[in-house]
Coordinates of C-alpha atoms and ligand atoms in Angstrom, one line a residue:
Chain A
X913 CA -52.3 -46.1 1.0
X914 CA -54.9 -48.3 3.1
X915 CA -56.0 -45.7 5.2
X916 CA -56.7 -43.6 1.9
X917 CA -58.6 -47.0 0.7
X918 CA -60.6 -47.0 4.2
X919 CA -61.6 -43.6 4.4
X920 CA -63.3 -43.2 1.1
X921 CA -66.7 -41.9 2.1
X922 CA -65.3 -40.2 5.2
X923 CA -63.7 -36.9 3.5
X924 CA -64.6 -34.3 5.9
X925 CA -62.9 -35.9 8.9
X926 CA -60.9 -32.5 10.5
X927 CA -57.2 -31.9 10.1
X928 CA -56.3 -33.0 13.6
X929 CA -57.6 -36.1 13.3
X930 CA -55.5 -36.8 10.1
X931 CA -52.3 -36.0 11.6
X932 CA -53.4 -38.2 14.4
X933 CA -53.3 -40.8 12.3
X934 CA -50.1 -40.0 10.3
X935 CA -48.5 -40.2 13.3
X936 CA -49.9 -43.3 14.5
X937 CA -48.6 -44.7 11.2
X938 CA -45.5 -42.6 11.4
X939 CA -44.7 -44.5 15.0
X940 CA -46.0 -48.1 13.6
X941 CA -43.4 -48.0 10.2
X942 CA -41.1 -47.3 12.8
X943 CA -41.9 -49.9 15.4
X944 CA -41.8 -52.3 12.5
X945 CA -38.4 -51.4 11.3
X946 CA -37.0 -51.9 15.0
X947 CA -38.6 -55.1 15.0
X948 CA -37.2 -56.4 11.9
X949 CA -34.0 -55.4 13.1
X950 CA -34.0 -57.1 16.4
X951 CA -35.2 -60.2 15.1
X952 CA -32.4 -60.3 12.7
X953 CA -29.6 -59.2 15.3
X954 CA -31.4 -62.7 17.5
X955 CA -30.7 -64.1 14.3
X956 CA -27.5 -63.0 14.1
X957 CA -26.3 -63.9 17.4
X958 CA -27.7 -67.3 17.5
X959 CA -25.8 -68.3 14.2
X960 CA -22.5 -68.9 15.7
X961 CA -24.1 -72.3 17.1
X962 CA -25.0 -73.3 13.2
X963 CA -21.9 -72.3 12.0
X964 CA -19.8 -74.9 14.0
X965 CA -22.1 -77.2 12.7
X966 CA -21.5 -76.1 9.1
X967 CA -18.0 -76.4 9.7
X968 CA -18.7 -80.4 10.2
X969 CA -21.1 -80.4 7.3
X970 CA -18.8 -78.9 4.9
X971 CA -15.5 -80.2 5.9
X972 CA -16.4 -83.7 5.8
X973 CA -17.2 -84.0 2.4
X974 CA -14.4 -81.6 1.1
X975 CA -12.3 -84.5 3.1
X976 CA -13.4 -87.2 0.7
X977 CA -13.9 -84.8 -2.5
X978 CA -10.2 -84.4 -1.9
X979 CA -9.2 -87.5 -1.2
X980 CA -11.2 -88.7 -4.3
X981 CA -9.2 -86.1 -6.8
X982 CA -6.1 -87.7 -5.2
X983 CA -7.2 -91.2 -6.1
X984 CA -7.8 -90.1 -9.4
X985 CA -4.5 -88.8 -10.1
X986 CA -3.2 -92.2 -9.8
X987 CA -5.8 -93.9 -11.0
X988 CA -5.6 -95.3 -14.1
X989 CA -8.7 -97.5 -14.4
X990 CA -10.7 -95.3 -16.6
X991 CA -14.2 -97.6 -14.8
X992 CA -12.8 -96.4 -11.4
X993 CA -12.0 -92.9 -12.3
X994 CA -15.4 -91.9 -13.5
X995 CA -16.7 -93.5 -10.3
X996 CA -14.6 -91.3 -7.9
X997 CA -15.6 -88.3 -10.2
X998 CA -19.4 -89.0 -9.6
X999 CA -18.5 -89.4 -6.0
X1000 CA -16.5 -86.0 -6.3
X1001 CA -19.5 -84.0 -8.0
X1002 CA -22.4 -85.3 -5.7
X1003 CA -20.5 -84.1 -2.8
X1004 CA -19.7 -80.9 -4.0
X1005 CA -23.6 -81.0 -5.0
X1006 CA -23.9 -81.5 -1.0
X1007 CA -21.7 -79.0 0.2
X1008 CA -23.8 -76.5 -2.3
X1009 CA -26.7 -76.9 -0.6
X1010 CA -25.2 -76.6 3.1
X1011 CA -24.1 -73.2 2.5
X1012 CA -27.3 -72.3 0.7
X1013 CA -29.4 -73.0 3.2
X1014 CA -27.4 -71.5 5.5
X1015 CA -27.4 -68.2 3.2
X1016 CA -31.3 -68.6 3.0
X1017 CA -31.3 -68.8 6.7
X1018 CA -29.2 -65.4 7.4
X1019 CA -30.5 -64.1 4.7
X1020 CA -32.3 -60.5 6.3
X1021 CA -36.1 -60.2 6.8
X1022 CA -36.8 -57.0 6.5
X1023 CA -35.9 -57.4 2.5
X1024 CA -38.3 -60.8 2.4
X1025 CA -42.2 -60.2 1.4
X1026 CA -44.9 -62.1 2.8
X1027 CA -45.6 -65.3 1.2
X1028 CA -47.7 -68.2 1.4
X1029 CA -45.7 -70.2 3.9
X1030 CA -46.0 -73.9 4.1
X1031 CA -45.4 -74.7 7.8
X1032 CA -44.4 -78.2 7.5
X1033 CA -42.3 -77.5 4.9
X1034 CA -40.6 -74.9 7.1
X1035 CA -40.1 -76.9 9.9
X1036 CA -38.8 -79.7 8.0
X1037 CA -35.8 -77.3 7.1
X1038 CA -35.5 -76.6 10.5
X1039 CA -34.7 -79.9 11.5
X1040 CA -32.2 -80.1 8.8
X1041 CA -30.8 -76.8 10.4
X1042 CA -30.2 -77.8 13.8
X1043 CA -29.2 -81.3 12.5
X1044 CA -25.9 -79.9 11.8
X1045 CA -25.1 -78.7 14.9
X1046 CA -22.8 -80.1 16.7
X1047 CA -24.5 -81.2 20.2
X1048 CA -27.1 -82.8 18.1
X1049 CA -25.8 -86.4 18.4
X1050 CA -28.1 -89.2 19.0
X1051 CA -31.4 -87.7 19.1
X1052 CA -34.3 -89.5 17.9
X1053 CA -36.4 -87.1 15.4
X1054 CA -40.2 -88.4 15.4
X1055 CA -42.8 -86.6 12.5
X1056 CA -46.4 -86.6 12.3
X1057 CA -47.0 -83.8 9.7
X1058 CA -50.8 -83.2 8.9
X1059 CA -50.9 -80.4 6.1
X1060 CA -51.9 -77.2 7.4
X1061 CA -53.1 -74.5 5.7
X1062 CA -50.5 -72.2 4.7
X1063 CA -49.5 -68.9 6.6
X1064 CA -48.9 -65.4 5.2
X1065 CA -45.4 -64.3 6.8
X1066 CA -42.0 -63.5 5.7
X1067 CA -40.2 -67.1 5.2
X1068 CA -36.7 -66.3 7.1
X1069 CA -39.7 -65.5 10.1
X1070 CA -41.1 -68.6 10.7
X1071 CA -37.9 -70.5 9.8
X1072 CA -36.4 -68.5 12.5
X1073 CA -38.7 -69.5 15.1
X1074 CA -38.6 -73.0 14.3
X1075 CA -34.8 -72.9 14.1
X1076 CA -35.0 -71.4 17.8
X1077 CA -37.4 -73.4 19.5
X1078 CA -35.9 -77.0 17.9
X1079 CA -32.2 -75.5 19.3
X1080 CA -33.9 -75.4 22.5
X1081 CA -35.0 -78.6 23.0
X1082 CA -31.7 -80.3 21.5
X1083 CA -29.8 -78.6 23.8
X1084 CA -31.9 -79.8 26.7
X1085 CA -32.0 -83.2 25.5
X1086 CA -28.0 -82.9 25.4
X1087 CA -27.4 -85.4 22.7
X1088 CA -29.7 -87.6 23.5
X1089 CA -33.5 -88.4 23.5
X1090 CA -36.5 -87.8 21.4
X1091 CA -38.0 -85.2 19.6
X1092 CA -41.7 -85.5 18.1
X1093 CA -42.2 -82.5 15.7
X1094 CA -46.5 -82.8 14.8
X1095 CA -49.0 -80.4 13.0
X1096 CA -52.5 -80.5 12.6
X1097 CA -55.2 -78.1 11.7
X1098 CA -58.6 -77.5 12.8
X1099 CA -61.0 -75.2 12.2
X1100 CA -58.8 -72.9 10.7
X1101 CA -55.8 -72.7 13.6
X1102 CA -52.6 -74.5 12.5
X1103 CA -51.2 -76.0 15.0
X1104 CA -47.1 -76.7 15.7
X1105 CA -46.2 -79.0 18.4
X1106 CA -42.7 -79.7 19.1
X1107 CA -41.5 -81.7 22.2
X1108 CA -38.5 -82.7 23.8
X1109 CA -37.4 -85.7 26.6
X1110 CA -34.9 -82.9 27.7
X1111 CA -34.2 -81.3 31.1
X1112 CA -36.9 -79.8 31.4
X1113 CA -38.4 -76.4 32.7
X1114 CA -38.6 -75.6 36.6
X1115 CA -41.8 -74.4 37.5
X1116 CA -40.2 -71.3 39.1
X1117 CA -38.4 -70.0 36.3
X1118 CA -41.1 -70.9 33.3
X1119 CA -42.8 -67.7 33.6
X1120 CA -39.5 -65.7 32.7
X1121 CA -38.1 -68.1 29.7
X1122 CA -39.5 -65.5 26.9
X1123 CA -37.8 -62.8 29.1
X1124 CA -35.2 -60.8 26.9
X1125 CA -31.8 -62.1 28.0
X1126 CA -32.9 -64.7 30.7
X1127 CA -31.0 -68.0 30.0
X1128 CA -29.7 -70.5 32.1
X1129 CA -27.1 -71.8 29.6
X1130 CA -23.4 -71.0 30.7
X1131 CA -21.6 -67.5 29.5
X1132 CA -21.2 -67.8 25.9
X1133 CA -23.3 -70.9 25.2
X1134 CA -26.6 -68.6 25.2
X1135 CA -28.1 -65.0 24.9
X1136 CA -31.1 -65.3 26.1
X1137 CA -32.8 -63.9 23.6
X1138 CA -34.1 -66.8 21.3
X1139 CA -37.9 -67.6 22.9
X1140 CA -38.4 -63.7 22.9
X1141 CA -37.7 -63.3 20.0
X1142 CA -40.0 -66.4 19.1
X1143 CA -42.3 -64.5 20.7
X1144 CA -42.1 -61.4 19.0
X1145 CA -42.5 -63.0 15.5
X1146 CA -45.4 -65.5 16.7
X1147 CA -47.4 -62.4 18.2
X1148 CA -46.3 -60.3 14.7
X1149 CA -49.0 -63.0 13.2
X1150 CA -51.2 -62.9 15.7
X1151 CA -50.0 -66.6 16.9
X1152 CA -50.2 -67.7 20.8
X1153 CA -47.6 -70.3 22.0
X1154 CA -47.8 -73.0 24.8
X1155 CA -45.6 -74.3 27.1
X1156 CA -45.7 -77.6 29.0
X1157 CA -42.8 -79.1 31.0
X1158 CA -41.7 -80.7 33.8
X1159 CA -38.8 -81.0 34.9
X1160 CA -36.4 -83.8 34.1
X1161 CA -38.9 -85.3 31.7
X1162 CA -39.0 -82.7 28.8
X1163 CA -41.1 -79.9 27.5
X1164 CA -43.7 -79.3 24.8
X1165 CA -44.0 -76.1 23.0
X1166 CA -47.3 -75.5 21.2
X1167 CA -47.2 -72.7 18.2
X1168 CA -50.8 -71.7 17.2
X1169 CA -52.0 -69.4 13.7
X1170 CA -55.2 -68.9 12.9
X1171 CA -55.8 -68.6 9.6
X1172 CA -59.1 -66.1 10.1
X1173 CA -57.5 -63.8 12.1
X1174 CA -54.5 -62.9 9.7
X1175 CA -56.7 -62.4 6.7
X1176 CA -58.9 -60.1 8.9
X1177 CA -55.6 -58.1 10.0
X1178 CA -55.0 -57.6 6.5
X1179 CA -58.0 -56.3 5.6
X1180 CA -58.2 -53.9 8.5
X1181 CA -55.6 -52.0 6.7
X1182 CA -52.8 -52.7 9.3
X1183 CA -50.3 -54.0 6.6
X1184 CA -50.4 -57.9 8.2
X1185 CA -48.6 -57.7 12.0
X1186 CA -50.7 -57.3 15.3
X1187 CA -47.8 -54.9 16.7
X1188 CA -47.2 -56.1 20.1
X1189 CA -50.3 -57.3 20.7
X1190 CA -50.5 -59.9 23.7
X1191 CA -53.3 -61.9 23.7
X1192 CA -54.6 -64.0 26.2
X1193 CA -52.7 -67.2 25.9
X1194 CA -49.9 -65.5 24.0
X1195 CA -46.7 -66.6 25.8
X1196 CA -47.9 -68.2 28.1
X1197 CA -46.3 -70.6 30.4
X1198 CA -48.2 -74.0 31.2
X1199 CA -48.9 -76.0 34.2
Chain B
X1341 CA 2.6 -93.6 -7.5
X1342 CA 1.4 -97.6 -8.8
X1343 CA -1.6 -98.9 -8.0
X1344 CA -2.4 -101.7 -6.3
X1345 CA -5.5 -103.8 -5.9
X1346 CA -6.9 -103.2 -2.5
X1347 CA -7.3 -106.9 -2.0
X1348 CA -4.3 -107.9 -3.2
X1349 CA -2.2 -105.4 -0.9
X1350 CA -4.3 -107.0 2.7
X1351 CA -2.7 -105.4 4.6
X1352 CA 0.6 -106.3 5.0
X1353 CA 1.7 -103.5 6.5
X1354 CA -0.9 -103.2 9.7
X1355 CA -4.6 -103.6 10.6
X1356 CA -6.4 -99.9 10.8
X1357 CA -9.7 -99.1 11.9
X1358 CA -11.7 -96.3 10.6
X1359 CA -14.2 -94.5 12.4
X1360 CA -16.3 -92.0 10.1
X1361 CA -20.1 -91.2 9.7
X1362 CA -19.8 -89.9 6.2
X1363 CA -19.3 -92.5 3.7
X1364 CA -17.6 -90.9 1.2
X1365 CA -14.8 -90.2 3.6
X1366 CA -14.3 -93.8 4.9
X1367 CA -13.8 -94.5 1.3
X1368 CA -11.8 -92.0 0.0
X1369 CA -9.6 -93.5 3.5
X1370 CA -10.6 -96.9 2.9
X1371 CA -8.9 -97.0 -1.3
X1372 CA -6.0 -94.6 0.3
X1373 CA -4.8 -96.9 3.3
X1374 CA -5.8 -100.2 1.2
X1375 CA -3.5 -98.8 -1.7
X1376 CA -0.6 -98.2 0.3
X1377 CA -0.3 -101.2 1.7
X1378 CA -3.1 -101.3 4.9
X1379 CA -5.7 -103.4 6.1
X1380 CA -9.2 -101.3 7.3
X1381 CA -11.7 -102.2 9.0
X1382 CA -14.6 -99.6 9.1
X1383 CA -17.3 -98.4 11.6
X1384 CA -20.0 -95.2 11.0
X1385 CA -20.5 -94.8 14.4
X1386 CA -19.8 -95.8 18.1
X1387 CA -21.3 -98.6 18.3
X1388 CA -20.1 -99.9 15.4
X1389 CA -16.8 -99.0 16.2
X1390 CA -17.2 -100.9 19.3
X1391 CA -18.8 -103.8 18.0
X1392 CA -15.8 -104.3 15.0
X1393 CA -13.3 -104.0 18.0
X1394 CA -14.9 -106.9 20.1
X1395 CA -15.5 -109.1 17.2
X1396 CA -12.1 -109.6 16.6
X1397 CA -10.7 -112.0 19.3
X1398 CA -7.0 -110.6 19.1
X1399 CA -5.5 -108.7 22.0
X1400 CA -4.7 -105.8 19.6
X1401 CA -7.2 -106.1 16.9
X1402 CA -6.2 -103.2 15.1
X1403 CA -2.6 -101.9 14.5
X1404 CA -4.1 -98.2 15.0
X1405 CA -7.8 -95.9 14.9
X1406 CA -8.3 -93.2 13.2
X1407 CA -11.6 -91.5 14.3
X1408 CA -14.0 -89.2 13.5
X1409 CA -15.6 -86.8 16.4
X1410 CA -19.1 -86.6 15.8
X1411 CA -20.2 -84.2 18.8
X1412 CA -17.2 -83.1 20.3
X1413 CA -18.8 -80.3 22.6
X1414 CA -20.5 -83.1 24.8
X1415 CA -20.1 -86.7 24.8
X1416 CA -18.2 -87.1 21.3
X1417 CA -14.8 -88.1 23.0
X1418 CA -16.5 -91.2 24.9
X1419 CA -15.2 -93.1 21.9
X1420 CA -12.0 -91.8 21.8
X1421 CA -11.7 -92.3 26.2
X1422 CA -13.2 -95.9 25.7
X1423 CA -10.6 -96.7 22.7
X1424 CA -7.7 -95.3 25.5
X1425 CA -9.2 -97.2 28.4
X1426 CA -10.2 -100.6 26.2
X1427 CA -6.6 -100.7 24.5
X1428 CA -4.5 -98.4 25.9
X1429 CA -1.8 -99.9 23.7
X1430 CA -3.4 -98.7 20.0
X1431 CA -2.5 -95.4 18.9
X1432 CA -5.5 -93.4 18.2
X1433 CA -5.4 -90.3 15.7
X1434 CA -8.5 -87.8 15.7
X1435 CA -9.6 -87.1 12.1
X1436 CA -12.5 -84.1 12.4
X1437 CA -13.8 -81.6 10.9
X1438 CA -14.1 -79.1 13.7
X1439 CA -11.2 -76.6 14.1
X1440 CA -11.4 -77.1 18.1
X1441 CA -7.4 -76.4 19.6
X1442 CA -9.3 -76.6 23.5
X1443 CA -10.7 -79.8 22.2
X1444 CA -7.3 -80.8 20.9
X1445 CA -5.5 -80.4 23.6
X1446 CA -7.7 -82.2 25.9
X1447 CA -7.6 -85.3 23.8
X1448 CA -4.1 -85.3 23.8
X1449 CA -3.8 -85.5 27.3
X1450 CA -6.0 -88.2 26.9
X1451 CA -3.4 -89.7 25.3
X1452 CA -4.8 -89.2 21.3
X1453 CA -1.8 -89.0 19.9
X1454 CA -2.3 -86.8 17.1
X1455 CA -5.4 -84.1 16.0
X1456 CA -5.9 -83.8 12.2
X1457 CA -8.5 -81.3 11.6
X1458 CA -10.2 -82.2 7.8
X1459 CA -10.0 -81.5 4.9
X1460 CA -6.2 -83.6 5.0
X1461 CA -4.1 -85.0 2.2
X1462 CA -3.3 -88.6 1.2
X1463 CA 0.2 -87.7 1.9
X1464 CA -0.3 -86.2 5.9
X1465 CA -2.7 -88.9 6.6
X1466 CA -0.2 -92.1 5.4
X1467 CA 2.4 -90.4 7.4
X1468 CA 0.2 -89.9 10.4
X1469 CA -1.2 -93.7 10.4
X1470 CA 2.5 -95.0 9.6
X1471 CA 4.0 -93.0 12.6
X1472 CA 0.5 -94.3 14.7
X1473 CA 1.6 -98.1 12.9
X1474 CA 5.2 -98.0 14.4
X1475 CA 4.4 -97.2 17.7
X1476 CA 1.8 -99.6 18.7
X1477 CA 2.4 -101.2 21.9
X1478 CA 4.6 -98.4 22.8
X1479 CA 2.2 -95.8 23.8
X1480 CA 0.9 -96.9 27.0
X1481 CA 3.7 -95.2 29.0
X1482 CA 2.8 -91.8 27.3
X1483 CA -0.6 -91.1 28.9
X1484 CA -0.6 -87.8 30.5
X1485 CA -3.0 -88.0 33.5
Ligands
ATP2293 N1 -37.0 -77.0 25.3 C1 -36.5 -76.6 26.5 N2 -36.2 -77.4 27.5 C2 -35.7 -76.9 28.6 N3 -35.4 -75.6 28.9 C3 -35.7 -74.7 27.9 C4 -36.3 -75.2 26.6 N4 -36.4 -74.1 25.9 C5 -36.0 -73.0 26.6 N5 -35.6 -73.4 27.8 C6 -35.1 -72.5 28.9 O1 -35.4 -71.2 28.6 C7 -34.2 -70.4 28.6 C8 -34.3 -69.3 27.6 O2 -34.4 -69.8 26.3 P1 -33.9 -68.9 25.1 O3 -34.1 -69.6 23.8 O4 -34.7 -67.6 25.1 O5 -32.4 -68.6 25.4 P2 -31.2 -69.6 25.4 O6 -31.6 -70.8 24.7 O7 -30.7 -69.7 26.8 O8 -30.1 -68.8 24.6 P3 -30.1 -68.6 23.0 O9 -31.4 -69.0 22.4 O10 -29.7 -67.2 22.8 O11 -29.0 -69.6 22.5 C9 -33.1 -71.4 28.3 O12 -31.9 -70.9 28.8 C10 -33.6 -72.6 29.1 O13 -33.3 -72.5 30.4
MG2294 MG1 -32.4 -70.7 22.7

């Protein structure tokens, strides 16, 4: 349908040259389809993690809804009774929204349209996402959201990228430390910074952290697939990411958007994604 | 079963500490134990837990724990190995809501002496605390190491 759009005043372009093109498009409707897929399969993978959390998040208050209904079998204190009962239905109000975010978070991407995404928002969730895991513990969460204009992308996307990189730097901080989630815009790139007082990042292996599969988290604990993944998506809408780190005091990732750039990819007729494309900057590992 | 005024009961039949970040838990705990006949002391978190156990001046401040595990992949047992080394002589019972047998196990041999995984009922749980109640003081022999 675009190219029809962007060809009008071009009719007598030869035959060859068409089917050039459906192909073209032929190959990038596929690309995009394996795409989608892998990032959901990352997805996928990674929500085993979550899901031990959820078990805390939802067995906890089931504990006390239960215990609640037992007091109020032998309660006869009518005062008493309807306070247990409001205890009862604002923890089953709780529990509600646990497993729909968690829903909303598996919930597939190649059924999501683009929308107006509000990154602070997003990230926000994120951190209530990772939260509930389990190896969370003490960390200190530190927010200095400056509203940013808002992205066109698929929702599940960018939640998925947060959700990745803030898993990250929990695990590396191991229970303990602090996290500083910021965003700022300026002159039309939206910035994402999230940093950790974790482990850290040895010089030797930074350049190979977005590699499919490289992790250095015990059989079973990780796949190795989350950063590339984060990649794939942040390239999708044309976004570069940062790394800083050093090791034993903590890393710094840095997402970037530029708001420009994806309206111009939409106009171009390419339906939104820069497929593959790897910028300067894209990926790229710091110091 | 009658009710009882939770300050009228005080806990004549032991002291219990409960260890819980979720409020609506310690007090679904807190009216349960209370009603039966128990005394409880709460804590939402380690050092609160730790803190409650100091402030009292008795040798056994507490007749038995029940505790929470907050992140038992990594360091969410300190409690539970400080509560063993502290008073070795205070039952301790694991109340969490992570279905983790590998974990169990391990705290056992810690010497935890039991592993309720949550969502429990009034009834398991005034079993487990009674059985934790009657063998205060008698535990320390029991540690597997
Ligand atoms: N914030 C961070 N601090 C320290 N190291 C990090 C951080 N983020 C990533 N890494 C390193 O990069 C590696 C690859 O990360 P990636 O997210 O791709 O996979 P993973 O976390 O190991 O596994 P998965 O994401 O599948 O659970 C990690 O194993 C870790 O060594
Ligand atoms: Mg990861």
């Amino acid at each position: 349908m675009h190219a029809q759009v962007k060809s009008n005043g071009r009719n007598g372009r030869c035959t060859c040259q068409k089917s050039a093109e459906e192909a073209l498009r032929e190959s990038e409707k596929r690309f995009r389809q394996l795409q989608d897929r892998l990032i959901q399969a990352e997805k996928l993978a990674s929500l085993g993690t979550l899901v031990s959390g959820m078990a805390h998040e939802i067995n906890n208050p089931i504990q006390g809804i239960m215990g609640m209904a037992e007091l109020v079998l032998d309660e006869r204190d009518p005062v008493a009774i309807r306070e247990y009962t409001r205890d009862i239905i604002e923890y089953s109000r709780h529990i509600a929204a646990v497993v729909r975010d968690f829903a909303c978070y598996a919930r597939s991407n190649s059924h999501e349209d683009e929308v107006d995404v509000d990154l602070c928002e997003r990230l926000a969730e994120a951190v209530k996402m990772v939260r509930r895991c389990p190896h969370f513990g003490k960390v200190e969460v530190v927010t200095q959201f400056q509203p940013v204009p808002r992205l066109r992308a698929r929702r599940v996307e960018i939640d998925q990228v947060f959700v990745n990189l803030l898993s990250n730097a929990v695990q590396a901080m191991d229970g303990r430390g602090r996290l500083e989630l910021a965003t700022f815009s300026k002159g039309g790139t939206m910035t994402v910074r999230i940093s950790d007082t974790g482990c850290g990042i040895q010089k030797a292996l930074i350049h190979r952290i977005f590699d499919p599969f490289f992790t250095t988290k015990d059989p079973g604990k990780g796949t190795g697939l989350g950063l590339s993944i984060v990649c794939q998506i942040v390239n999708k809408y044309c976004g570069t990411i940062g790394i800083e780190s050093e090791e034993g005091k903590g890393s710094t990732f840095t997402v970037q958007f530029h708001a420009e750039k994806r309206r111009e990819e939409a106009h171009d007729g390419v339906a939104g994604p820069c497929y593959g494309r790897r910028e300067a900057g894209a990926c790229a590992g710091g110091r | 079963m009658e009710w009882q005024d939770p300050v009228m009961a005080g806990g004549r039949l032991g002291r219990v500490l409960v260890v819980d970040d979720v409020e609506i838990v310690r007090k679904s705990i807190r009216t349960t134990l209370a009603n039966a006949g128990y005394e409880v002391v709460e804590a939402e978190n380690d050092e609160q837990a730790i803190r409650v156990m100091r402030e009292m001046t008795d040798m056994l401040p507490v007749d038995a724990i029940l505790s929470d595990l907050r992140m038992p992949h990594i360091n969410g047992t300190e409690l539970i190995a400080y509560f063993r080394r502290q008073y070795p002589m205070i039952p301790v019972v694991v109340l969490t809501g992570y279905p983790d047998v590998e974990l169990a196990v391990s705290l056992m041999r810690q010497g935890v002496m039991d592993f309720l995984v949550k969502p429990v009922l009034q009834n398991e749980l005034l079993t487990v605390v009674k059985r934790a109640v009657e063998q205060k003081g008698m535990r320390k022999q029991q540690v597997i190491s």
